[in-house]
XYZ file of C-alpha atoms in Angstrom:
657
model
C -1.648 4.889 -1.881
C -5.225 6.010 -1.760
C -7.183 8.403 -3.912
C -9.899 8.800 -6.459
C -8.442 8.841 -9.953
C -10.677 10.364 -12.523
C -8.555 10.318 -15.631
C -6.005 8.498 -17.690
C -4.439 5.300 -16.412
C -1.439 3.191 -17.348
C -0.413 -0.299 -16.395
C 2.261 -2.435 -17.996
C 2.146 -0.387 -21.170
C -1.627 0.097 -21.112
C -2.833 3.573 -22.044
C -6.548 4.135 -21.482
C -8.036 7.146 -23.293
C -9.858 9.719 -21.190
C -12.847 9.405 -23.514
C -13.208 5.735 -22.586
C -13.074 6.532 -18.856
C -15.884 9.031 -19.337
C -17.951 6.528 -21.335
C -17.364 3.836 -18.733
C -18.460 6.064 -15.838
C -21.561 7.002 -17.827
C -22.467 3.317 -18.304
C -21.856 1.909 -14.807
C -24.196 2.497 -11.871
C -22.256 3.581 -8.793
C -25.197 2.542 -6.581
C -24.927 -1.021 -7.872
C -21.128 -1.107 -7.527
C -21.115 0.285 -3.984
C -24.142 -1.800 -3.025
C -22.151 -5.009 -3.531
C -19.968 -4.051 -0.597
C -22.158 -1.735 1.504
C -25.835 -2.344 2.441
C -27.700 0.724 1.142
C -31.192 2.046 1.840
C -33.150 4.559 -0.188
C -33.233 7.995 1.478
C -34.856 10.676 -0.635
C -33.079 11.031 -3.932
C -29.983 9.192 -2.647
C -29.002 5.963 -0.940
C -27.479 5.848 2.555
C -25.376 3.307 4.437
C -22.640 2.873 7.028
C -19.335 4.195 5.719
C -16.906 1.361 4.866
C -13.920 3.675 5.370
C -14.394 4.492 9.054
C -16.340 3.045 11.953
C -19.750 4.598 12.608
C -23.124 3.623 14.057
C -25.327 6.120 12.209
C -25.303 6.122 8.392
C -23.469 9.110 6.938
C -22.360 7.488 3.676
C -24.393 8.792 0.742
C -24.483 7.476 -2.826
C -26.056 9.699 -5.471
C -27.472 7.965 -8.575
C -27.882 11.310 -10.366
C -24.305 12.434 -9.713
C -22.881 8.876 -9.895
C -20.829 9.850 -6.868
C -20.409 8.706 -3.269
C -19.641 10.913 -0.297
C -19.237 10.330 3.434
C -20.277 13.262 5.606
C -18.320 11.769 8.493
C -14.806 11.151 7.109
C -15.085 13.147 3.890
C -14.213 10.238 1.572
C -15.795 10.680 -1.861
C -15.383 9.686 -5.479
C -16.795 7.733 -8.407
C -17.104 4.004 -9.095
C -13.442 3.649 -10.106
C -12.267 5.410 -6.969
C -14.512 3.249 -4.795
C -13.027 0.010 -6.130
C -9.532 1.385 -5.636
C -10.125 2.635 -2.099
C -12.354 -0.143 -0.788
C -11.256 -3.204 -2.762
C -7.597 -2.195 -3.009
C -7.522 -2.500 -6.799
C -5.105 -0.675 -9.034
C -6.482 1.974 -11.365
C -6.341 -0.137 -14.531
C -7.609 -3.185 -12.648
C -10.644 -1.197 -11.470
C -11.308 0.101 -14.976
C -11.069 -3.409 -16.438
C -13.350 -4.795 -13.736
C -16.050 -2.199 -14.445
C -15.665 -2.532 -18.210
C -16.184 -6.278 -17.978
C -19.414 -5.751 -16.022
C -20.926 -3.509 -18.696
C -19.568 -5.439 -21.682
C -16.943 -2.917 -22.823
C -13.463 -3.708 -24.137
C -10.794 -1.515 -22.576
C -8.899 0.153 -25.432
C -5.150 0.660 -25.458
C -3.825 3.506 -27.559
C -0.263 2.207 -27.567
C -0.796 -1.483 -28.351
C -1.033 -3.221 -31.696
C -4.143 -5.195 -32.704
C -2.204 -8.410 -32.029
C -1.233 -7.233 -28.534
C -4.824 -6.251 -27.778
C -6.001 -9.657 -28.955
C -3.462 -11.447 -26.755
C -4.407 -9.278 -23.765
C -8.093 -10.005 -24.302
C -7.363 -13.722 -24.516
C -5.333 -13.559 -21.300
C -8.131 -11.748 -19.454
C -10.659 -14.262 -20.756
C -8.406 -17.114 -19.555
C -8.124 -15.552 -16.098
C -11.879 -15.099 -15.846
C -12.392 -18.715 -16.930
C -9.897 -19.974 -14.349
C -11.572 -18.050 -11.524
C -14.933 -19.493 -12.640
C -13.456 -23.006 -12.416
C -11.986 -22.306 -8.986
C -15.263 -20.789 -7.732
C -17.097 -23.924 -8.812
C -14.578 -26.099 -6.968
C -14.918 -23.913 -3.839
C -18.686 -24.351 -3.891
C -18.238 -28.123 -4.216
C -15.775 -28.247 -1.305
C -18.193 -26.203 0.850
C -20.977 -28.715 0.109
C -18.682 -31.606 0.975
C -17.878 -30.007 4.343
C -21.537 -30.167 5.346
C -21.499 -33.905 4.578
C -18.252 -34.781 6.395
C -18.545 -35.370 10.176
C -14.731 -35.653 10.437
C -14.132 -32.256 8.841
C -16.905 -30.632 10.865
C -15.467 -32.141 14.053
C -12.033 -30.729 13.185
C -13.340 -27.175 12.796
C -15.538 -27.474 15.884
C -12.528 -28.700 17.824
C -10.724 -25.504 16.812
C -13.704 -23.450 17.989
C -14.830 -22.358 14.512
C -18.518 -21.504 14.247
C -20.712 -22.089 11.225
C -20.925 -18.336 10.616
C -17.144 -17.948 10.430
C -16.853 -21.067 8.249
C -19.368 -19.564 5.837
C -17.653 -16.170 5.867
C -14.322 -17.700 4.829
C -15.896 -20.285 2.517
C -14.305 -23.215 4.362
C -14.699 -26.625 2.774
C -13.525 -30.209 2.577
C -11.865 -32.151 -0.256
C -13.050 -35.757 0.204
C -10.971 -38.895 0.015
C -10.578 -40.496 -3.370
C -8.420 -39.714 -6.358
C -11.032 -38.192 -8.674
C -13.783 -36.597 -6.580
C -13.834 -33.505 -8.838
C -14.943 -35.738 -11.716
C -18.446 -35.466 -10.263
C -18.192 -31.652 -10.190
C -16.938 -30.887 -13.705
C -18.456 -32.461 -16.815
C -14.990 -32.951 -18.368
C -12.383 -34.218 -15.925
C -9.810 -34.104 -18.738
C -10.427 -30.359 -19.274
C -6.954 -28.665 -19.419
C -8.352 -25.811 -17.339
C -8.537 -28.072 -14.270
C -4.806 -28.689 -14.444
C -4.034 -25.038 -15.238
C -6.094 -23.954 -12.206
C -4.036 -26.267 -9.983
C -6.959 -28.540 -9.113
C -5.800 -31.627 -10.999
C -2.361 -33.195 -11.474
C -1.362 -35.083 -14.616
C 1.113 -37.932 -14.235
C 4.497 -37.295 -15.835
C 4.643 -40.913 -17.005
C 1.104 -41.173 -18.358
C -0.676 -38.076 -19.688
C -4.012 -39.896 -19.433
C -3.565 -40.484 -15.696
C -5.053 -37.565 -13.772
C -5.991 -37.162 -10.137
C -7.129 -34.474 -7.667
C -4.421 -32.371 -6.051
C -6.394 -31.966 -2.808
C -7.650 -35.155 -1.127
C -8.981 -35.662 2.436
C -8.125 -32.104 3.498
C -10.058 -29.233 4.995
C -9.981 -26.449 2.431
C -9.330 -22.722 2.725
C -10.290 -20.797 -0.437
C -7.857 -17.975 -1.235
C -9.544 -14.867 -2.622
C -8.127 -11.782 -4.272
C -9.189 -8.286 -3.236
C -12.183 -8.529 -5.578
C -13.439 -11.612 -3.746
C -12.680 -14.030 -6.603
C -11.346 -17.466 -5.700
C -7.813 -17.748 -7.107
C -6.456 -20.770 -5.233
C -6.681 -23.029 -2.195
C -4.839 -24.057 0.903
C -5.549 -27.524 2.252
C -4.763 -28.999 5.686
C -4.670 -32.703 6.460
C -6.981 -34.029 9.174
C -4.437 -36.565 10.405
C -0.654 -36.729 10.531
C 0.052 -37.110 6.819
C 2.647 -34.955 5.116
C 2.721 -32.302 3.928
C 0.577 -30.832 6.676
C -0.422 -27.881 4.483
C -0.699 -27.973 0.711
C -1.184 -24.852 -1.434
C -2.268 -24.325 -5.007
C 0.666 -24.007 -7.413
C 1.513 -20.769 -9.199
C -1.070 -20.156 -11.929
C -2.031 -17.248 -14.209
C -4.314 -15.985 -11.413
C -2.417 -17.058 -8.284
C 0.990 -15.772 -7.157
C 1.938 -16.577 -3.570
C 4.333 -13.673 -3.302
C 1.561 -11.161 -4.009
C -1.545 -12.496 -2.277
C -2.551 -12.629 1.388
C -5.026 -15.096 2.809
C -8.026 -13.412 4.420
C -7.376 -9.908 3.076
C -10.697 -9.776 1.228
C -12.592 -10.801 4.365
C -10.527 -8.526 6.645
C -10.688 -5.247 4.692
C -13.406 -3.560 6.731
C -12.102 -4.916 10.039
C -8.618 -3.584 9.249
C -10.005 -0.087 8.761
C -12.096 -0.290 11.920
C -9.274 -1.681 14.084
C -6.733 0.723 12.628
C -4.176 -1.975 11.895
C -3.627 -5.270 10.081
C -2.394 -8.342 11.968
C -0.186 -10.628 9.842
C 0.029 -14.242 11.015
C 1.707 -17.384 9.717
C -1.185 -19.699 8.819
C -4.720 -20.053 7.477
C -6.035 -21.491 10.725
C -4.557 -18.579 12.666
C -6.620 -16.180 10.555
C -9.857 -18.121 10.960
C -9.339 -18.691 14.690
C -8.500 -15.034 15.314
C -11.638 -13.954 13.461
C -13.630 -16.287 15.686
C -11.974 -14.863 18.807
C -12.520 -11.189 18.046
C -9.593 -10.259 15.773
C -11.074 -10.286 12.238
C -8.316 -7.945 10.986
C -5.885 -10.890 10.653
C -4.345 -12.051 7.359
C -1.638 -14.602 6.543
C 1.103 -15.144 4.000
C 0.625 -18.196 1.835
C 3.322 -20.566 2.974
C 6.057 -18.195 1.851
C 8.128 -15.431 3.394
C 6.601 -11.971 3.563
C 7.452 -9.932 0.453
C 7.498 -6.179 -0.298
C 4.426 -6.798 -2.467
C 2.583 -8.177 0.573
C 3.471 -5.111 2.630
C 2.544 -2.698 -0.140
C -0.829 -4.390 -0.594
C -1.591 -4.151 3.126
C -0.655 -0.472 3.188
C -3.423 0.246 0.707
C -5.827 -0.391 3.579
C -3.993 0.862 6.670
C -0.922 2.726 7.873
C -0.288 0.276 10.739
C 0.811 -3.373 10.445
C 1.626 -5.835 13.244
C 3.485 -9.028 12.294
C 2.818 -11.919 14.677
C 5.356 -14.750 14.874
C 6.227 -17.623 17.163
C 9.093 -16.866 19.521
C 11.248 -19.797 18.305
C 14.136 -19.642 15.823
C 11.853 -20.217 12.833
C 9.642 -17.351 13.967
C 12.649 -15.047 14.294
C 13.769 -15.965 10.776
C 10.299 -15.235 9.408
C 10.259 -11.931 11.283
C 13.624 -10.988 9.775
C 12.216 -11.598 6.280
C 9.192 -9.463 7.122
C 11.489 -6.724 8.431
C 13.433 -6.659 5.170
C 10.204 -6.544 3.166
C 8.783 -3.711 5.273
C 11.842 -1.437 5.427
C 11.343 0.312 2.039
C 7.773 1.195 3.089
C 8.529 2.357 6.660
C 7.845 6.060 6.257
C 7.536 8.488 9.165
C 3.722 8.261 9.155
C 3.492 4.462 9.345
C 3.644 2.030 12.228
C 5.180 -1.402 11.616
C 5.620 -3.632 14.669
C 6.562 -7.226 15.500
C 4.801 -9.447 18.035
C 6.619 -12.538 19.331
C 4.539 -15.078 21.222
C 6.027 -17.682 23.575
C 7.417 -20.672 21.617
C 4.680 -22.967 22.913
C 1.871 -20.766 21.559
C 0.373 -19.617 18.312
C -2.236 -16.784 18.371
C -5.112 -19.267 18.655
C -3.685 -21.203 21.604
C -2.472 -18.031 23.329
C -5.928 -16.447 23.295
C -7.554 -19.644 24.543
C -5.021 -19.873 27.360
C -4.847 -16.213 28.378
C -7.866 -14.489 26.833
C -8.491 -11.869 24.157
C -7.557 -8.964 26.421
C -4.127 -10.458 27.075
C -3.541 -10.914 23.362
C -4.677 -7.340 22.695
C -2.134 -6.151 25.278
C 0.550 -8.167 23.489
C -0.391 -6.461 20.234
C -0.158 -3.076 21.935
C 3.273 -3.989 23.318
C 4.608 -5.292 19.990
C 8.202 -4.358 19.191
C 8.542 -1.299 16.931
C 10.430 -1.724 13.668
C 13.226 0.528 14.935
C 13.918 -1.664 17.960
C 13.666 -4.917 16.030
C 16.079 -3.593 13.404
C 18.631 -2.885 16.126
C 18.013 -6.298 17.721
C 18.393 -8.064 14.371
C 21.643 -6.219 13.611
C 23.010 -7.029 17.080
C 22.167 -10.728 16.975
C 25.296 -12.798 17.511
C 27.444 -9.705 18.152
C 29.313 -9.066 21.382
C 28.648 -5.374 21.925
C 31.159 -5.384 24.745
C 34.007 -5.519 22.225
C 35.039 -3.198 19.424
C 34.900 -6.120 16.979
C 31.355 -7.002 18.014
C 30.178 -3.397 17.669
C 31.813 -3.157 14.233
C 30.060 -6.388 13.238
C 26.736 -4.968 14.435
C 27.275 -1.795 12.401
C 28.079 -3.855 9.311
C 24.862 -5.852 9.812
C 22.820 -2.692 10.348
C 24.063 -0.721 7.359
C 22.021 -2.471 4.583
C 18.916 -2.496 6.794
C 19.244 1.215 7.595
C 19.975 2.048 3.950
C 16.710 0.392 2.850
C 14.635 2.863 4.885
C 13.120 5.840 3.046
C 14.708 9.134 3.992
C 12.981 10.891 6.850
C 12.943 11.472 10.578
C 12.781 7.760 11.430
C 15.895 7.052 9.401
C 17.778 9.914 11.082
C 16.709 8.773 14.548
C 17.740 5.202 13.833
C 21.166 6.418 12.802
C 21.576 7.994 16.226
C 20.368 4.822 17.987
C 22.698 2.571 16.004
C 25.602 4.963 16.502
C 25.039 4.772 20.253
C 25.178 0.963 20.093
C 28.373 1.200 18.048
C 29.765 3.778 20.509
C 30.413 6.238 17.677
C 29.240 9.810 17.105
C 26.233 9.806 14.773
C 28.088 12.149 12.409
C 30.983 9.701 12.079
C 28.749 6.686 11.462
C 26.629 8.642 8.972
C 29.701 9.872 7.099
C 31.058 6.329 6.972
C 27.815 4.909 5.649
C 27.418 7.705 3.124
C 30.767 6.966 1.480
C 30.447 5.959 -2.169
C 32.679 4.130 -4.596
C 35.681 6.159 -5.855
C 34.255 6.384 -9.374
C 31.065 7.966 -7.985
C 32.628 10.160 -5.290
C 32.363 13.927 -5.675
C 35.541 16.050 -5.653
C 37.038 16.000 -2.173
C 38.926 18.491 -0.030
C 42.686 18.288 -0.654
C 44.692 17.352 2.434
C 45.423 20.465 4.446
C 43.949 22.784 1.841
C 40.766 24.663 0.978
C 37.873 22.915 -0.700
C 38.152 22.407 -4.443
C 35.456 23.846 -6.709
C 32.128 22.129 -6.162
C 33.057 20.400 -2.896
C 30.442 20.132 -0.184
C 30.958 18.237 3.083
C 28.719 15.118 2.980
C 28.903 14.771 6.743
C 27.271 18.146 7.411
C 23.758 16.758 7.492
C 24.779 14.144 10.032
C 26.554 16.650 12.288
C 23.366 18.551 13.007
C 24.137 21.213 10.374
C 22.267 21.706 7.108
C 24.066 20.353 4.088
C 25.962 23.170 2.448
C 24.322 24.275 -0.799
C 26.375 23.268 -3.784
C 27.558 25.945 -6.168
C 28.660 26.005 -9.756
C 32.023 27.264 -11.028
C 31.968 31.027 -11.453
C 29.415 31.591 -8.703
C 30.562 33.536 -5.601
C 31.679 31.306 -2.749
C 29.560 31.122 0.372
C 31.048 32.019 3.708
C 31.660 29.172 6.157
C 28.919 27.832 8.392
C 28.794 29.755 11.657
C 28.089 27.384 14.582
C 25.251 28.460 16.818
C 23.867 30.915 14.276
C 21.549 28.333 12.683
C 21.957 29.816 9.207
C 24.440 30.620 6.499
C 25.824 34.217 6.699
C 24.169 36.802 4.503
C 25.781 37.459 1.153
C 25.635 40.212 -1.415
C 22.512 39.891 -3.574
C 23.049 38.417 -7.058
C 23.243 40.810 -10.009
C 19.991 41.926 -11.606
C 18.924 39.413 -14.269
C 15.764 40.979 -15.640
C 12.147 40.972 -14.500
C 10.983 38.126 -12.304
C 8.586 35.582 -13.756
C 5.075 35.371 -12.373
C 5.108 33.637 -8.966
C 4.296 29.956 -9.051
C 0.976 28.902 -7.573
C 0.717 26.403 -4.737
C -0.595 23.821 -7.203
C 2.418 24.491 -9.455
C 4.858 23.988 -6.636
C 3.112 20.881 -5.270
C 3.081 19.340 -8.754
C 6.777 20.120 -9.225
C 7.670 18.500 -5.906
C 5.656 15.373 -6.702
C 7.018 15.081 -10.240
C 10.528 15.361 -8.805
C 9.941 13.129 -5.761
C 7.136 10.771 -6.670
C 7.644 8.725 -3.499
C 6.054 11.573 -1.495
C 2.661 10.379 -2.799
C 2.879 7.311 -0.570
C 2.951 9.490 2.544
C -0.129 11.577 1.776
C -3.466 11.051 3.478
C -6.702 10.389 1.572
C -7.697 13.983 2.344
C -4.481 15.225 0.730
C -5.178 13.178 -2.388
C -8.712 14.499 -2.625
C -7.517 18.079 -2.294
C -4.971 17.618 -5.070
C -7.339 15.801 -7.430
C -10.018 18.462 -6.820
C -7.760 21.214 -8.161
C -9.179 22.779 -11.338
C -7.673 21.768 -14.696
C -4.982 21.375 -15.739
C -3.524 20.675 -12.267
C -6.248 18.313 -11.004
C -5.977 15.922 -13.989
C -2.176 15.973 -13.665
C -2.392 14.901 -10.013
C -4.901 12.194 -10.983
C -2.580 10.889 -13.680
C 0.451 10.999 -11.429
C -1.429 9.138 -8.702
C -2.485 6.400 -11.116
C 1.116 6.091 -12.338
C 2.402 5.604 -8.813
C -0.339 3.123 -7.955
C 0.624 0.944 -10.922
C 4.401 1.441 -11.238
C 5.687 2.863 -7.950
C 8.057 5.820 -7.726
C 9.294 6.701 -11.222
C 11.973 9.273 -12.150
C 11.009 12.333 -14.151
C 12.921 11.097 -17.197
C 10.575 8.119 -17.424
C 7.456 10.119 -16.566
C 8.329 12.535 -19.353
C 8.080 9.787 -21.959
C 4.858 8.416 -20.486
C 3.259 11.874 -20.663
C 3.681 12.162 -24.425
C 0.347 13.034 -25.980
C -1.347 13.424 -22.595
C -3.458 16.565 -22.046
C -1.289 17.436 -19.033
C 1.993 17.129 -20.917
C 2.318 20.880 -21.550
C 1.788 21.752 -17.869
C 4.280 19.145 -16.673
C 6.892 20.230 -19.211
C 6.494 23.873 -18.154
C 6.847 23.000 -14.481
C 9.890 20.807 -15.017
C 11.758 23.007 -17.510
C 14.206 25.780 -16.632
C 16.267 26.620 -13.567
C 13.173 26.998 -11.358
C 12.369 23.317 -11.918
C 15.239 22.153 -9.710
C 13.818 21.534 -6.234
C 16.330 22.821 -3.691
C 16.930 21.406 -0.238
C 17.320 17.923 1.196
C 14.498 15.408 1.138
C 13.175 16.053 4.689
C 13.003 19.784 3.963
C 11.177 19.203 0.681
C 8.782 16.844 2.442
C 7.980 19.551 4.989
C 7.612 22.076 2.183
C 5.027 19.873 0.482
C 3.241 19.381 3.794
C 2.978 23.140 4.210
C 1.586 23.557 0.700
C -0.982 20.836 1.270
C -2.037 22.325 4.590
C -2.751 25.651 2.919
C -4.677 23.946 0.121
C -6.716 22.032 2.704
C -7.433 25.296 4.530
C -8.832 26.806 1.327
C -11.065 23.750 0.784
C -12.266 23.903 4.392
C -13.077 27.616 4.089
C -15.165 26.911 0.995
C -17.040 24.139 2.810
C -17.554 26.377 5.846
C -19.159 29.030 3.652
C -21.510 26.443 2.181
C -22.445 25.137 5.629
C -23.304 28.618 6.953
C -26.198 28.754 4.514
C -27.478 25.365 5.723
C -27.377 25.972 9.479
C -30.919 27.351 9.691
C -32.446 24.282 7.985
C -30.046 21.557 9.166
C -28.876 21.460 12.815
C -26.199 18.909 11.879
C -24.587 21.507 9.655
C -23.665 23.575 12.703
C -21.801 20.675 14.283
C -20.018 19.979 11.012
C -19.123 23.681 10.757
C -17.592 23.634 14.237
C -15.572 20.526 13.420
C -14.247 22.111 10.248
C -13.461 25.346 12.054
C -11.417 23.482 14.671
C -9.640 21.540 11.971
C -8.824 24.698 10.029
C -7.443 26.419 13.117
C -5.265 23.404 13.864
C -3.865 23.521 10.351
C -3.275 27.247 10.548
C -1.260 26.890 13.749
C 0.586 23.726 12.739
C 4.309 24.066 13.145
C 4.955 22.567 9.737
C 2.859 25.145 7.883
C 4.972 26.990 5.332
C 4.383 29.313 2.444
C-alpha cells in the first residue's frame, strides 16, 4: 500500500507519539534524504530532478527546503521525508521513522513499552546496524577481490556481464582459502562474523573457524534501504552445492527478501511490472540485456511476504519459470502466495520458458524482443489457477471434474472477494459442467455448528433465513432481517430490485447526514482490506482531509502497512488514547455504523466516494491554476489535463453518492 503518513505509527507494539514525528520532521532535511536517491539541481528556491515515481525526460519533481516537502507536477506524488522513504524505498512507517531518527541521532520513543523493553529494542537495533556494517565491509572486500581474480572476471564476461552492471549489483569474489576474511577484519574470532553468517565455527572445536564462502563469485543481497544483509555465492566449477546462501540471521530472512529489489525499484516503476526469476544470475543477466526490473527469490519458494513486498512498488507481477516439472512446482507455490493479494486492480501472470532455456539463454538465442513478447503473452493468474486445479484430472469423466473442483476450491477461496473471484467461479463451474450457482452454493457451505438457520423441508423460511445461493444465481443476496421486523416480499425475477414496502414507522428526527469523509472512514474501519486496492492519488486525497479525518486516515494507513487488515475490535484497542479515537468511536457506534451490502457493493460505494473527493480536490487545483495561466503557459496545459480528468470522473459509471 502506498501513501504519505504524517502521524502516529505502530509496529509490533510500538507506539510513536505525534510530538516525536513532528520533531523528527523538523530535524531532518528532505532535500538530503531525497537527494540520496534522486539527482537534484538547484532551481530558484527549490531543487528539481526527474521524478522517481514515473518515467519522464524533463524534470518536474520539486523538493522544497522551506516546506520540507516534495511534489511532482507530472504525477502528483507528494509528501514529506517519511512518505518518501515509504513510497520510494518500500519501507514500513515505523521503519522509515527509525531510519530517519538514526540519521539525526534521535531515539524513537515508545509510549507503551517499559524501560527494559526500550533498552532491549535499542540493543537489537544496534546489533542489526553492527551486522550490516560487518556485511558491508565484507562486500567491499569481495568486490576488491573480483578485480584481482582473472577466473572470476572470465566467468562474468562469459555470461555477458559488463563492468557497469557488476558495479551496480556489487558483484564480487570470495577467494580460495579457509580464512581469507582474516585479512579483512582485525579480529577473526569476533562473534559478529559468525552471527552475520560469514564465518562457521566447528561443532567439534570452538576455536576452529573458517570462511563460509570460498572460491565463489558473490552476489550481495540488499534490503530496500540498500544495506547489505547477506550473500549468495556461486561456484566457478562443478562443486556442490552450486549456490550457497547466507543463513538466517537477525538481519536476513530468506522468506521476506528478494534479490535485486533495491536495484530494480526505479526500473519496476518505469516498466510497469516486476519480473520474478529463479536465480541471482538471471537477475544480473536480464539487467544486462535490457530487463532491469527483474528480481529473484533467495533459493526458497515464493512467499506471501515476497508478493506483498513487490506490490509496494507495482500492481503488476510476472513470474518467470522453466517449463519443466520443477518450474511448474515453483509456479504453483508462487500462485498460492499470490492468491490472497490478487485483487481486481492487479495483474499477476506466469511465464513458462521452454525446458532447455532460462531467461538469459532464451534472450541470447531469440533476442530481447522475443522475450518481451513472451512476457506480454504470460499466462494470467485465472488461467493458471484453472490449469493447476485440472492437472492430473480427466475432465471427460464426472469423477475427474469432481476432482478438479476439489482441487480448485481452496485456491478459489484464497482470492479476495471481487469481480475476479466471481468470474473465476463461472470459469471453474464451466469446467466442472455445473451451473455457477450450484458450485458457489456448494463451496459456500459451512460446518453444521456455524450454519445459519435453514429453510425447513417443504415449508416457508424460518426467522432470519436468507438464501446463501442468491448471490451466485445472479440475484442480490436477500437482506437479513431481525425478529419482529416486517418480512420482505419475495424477489421478483426480471425486476432487478426488491418490491417496495411500507415505510417504517416514524422514529424521531433524523441525525445530521454523514459527510463523505465520515462514510469513507467507516467503510475503511469496517473493511480495512480496501486500503490495498486504492491508488496513490486516493491515499493522498484521504490523508489531505482536514482534521480529524485526515489524521485518522493516516493512522489507519500506517496500521495496515505494518499489520495488514485488522478487524475493528482490534483497531478499537489500538486507538486508545489516540487523538482520533473519539471520531472513530462515533463513526463505529450505533446502528448507522453497520455497513450494509455485500463486499463488491461496498467496494463500489467507496470508489464513488473517493471519486467525488478527488473531483473536489481537482476543482480546487483548477481554481489555483486559473490564476497562474497568464504568467505560466504550462499551467494552461495542466489545467486542461485536470479538466479532462475531472470530467472522466464525473461520468464514470461507478460514481455514486
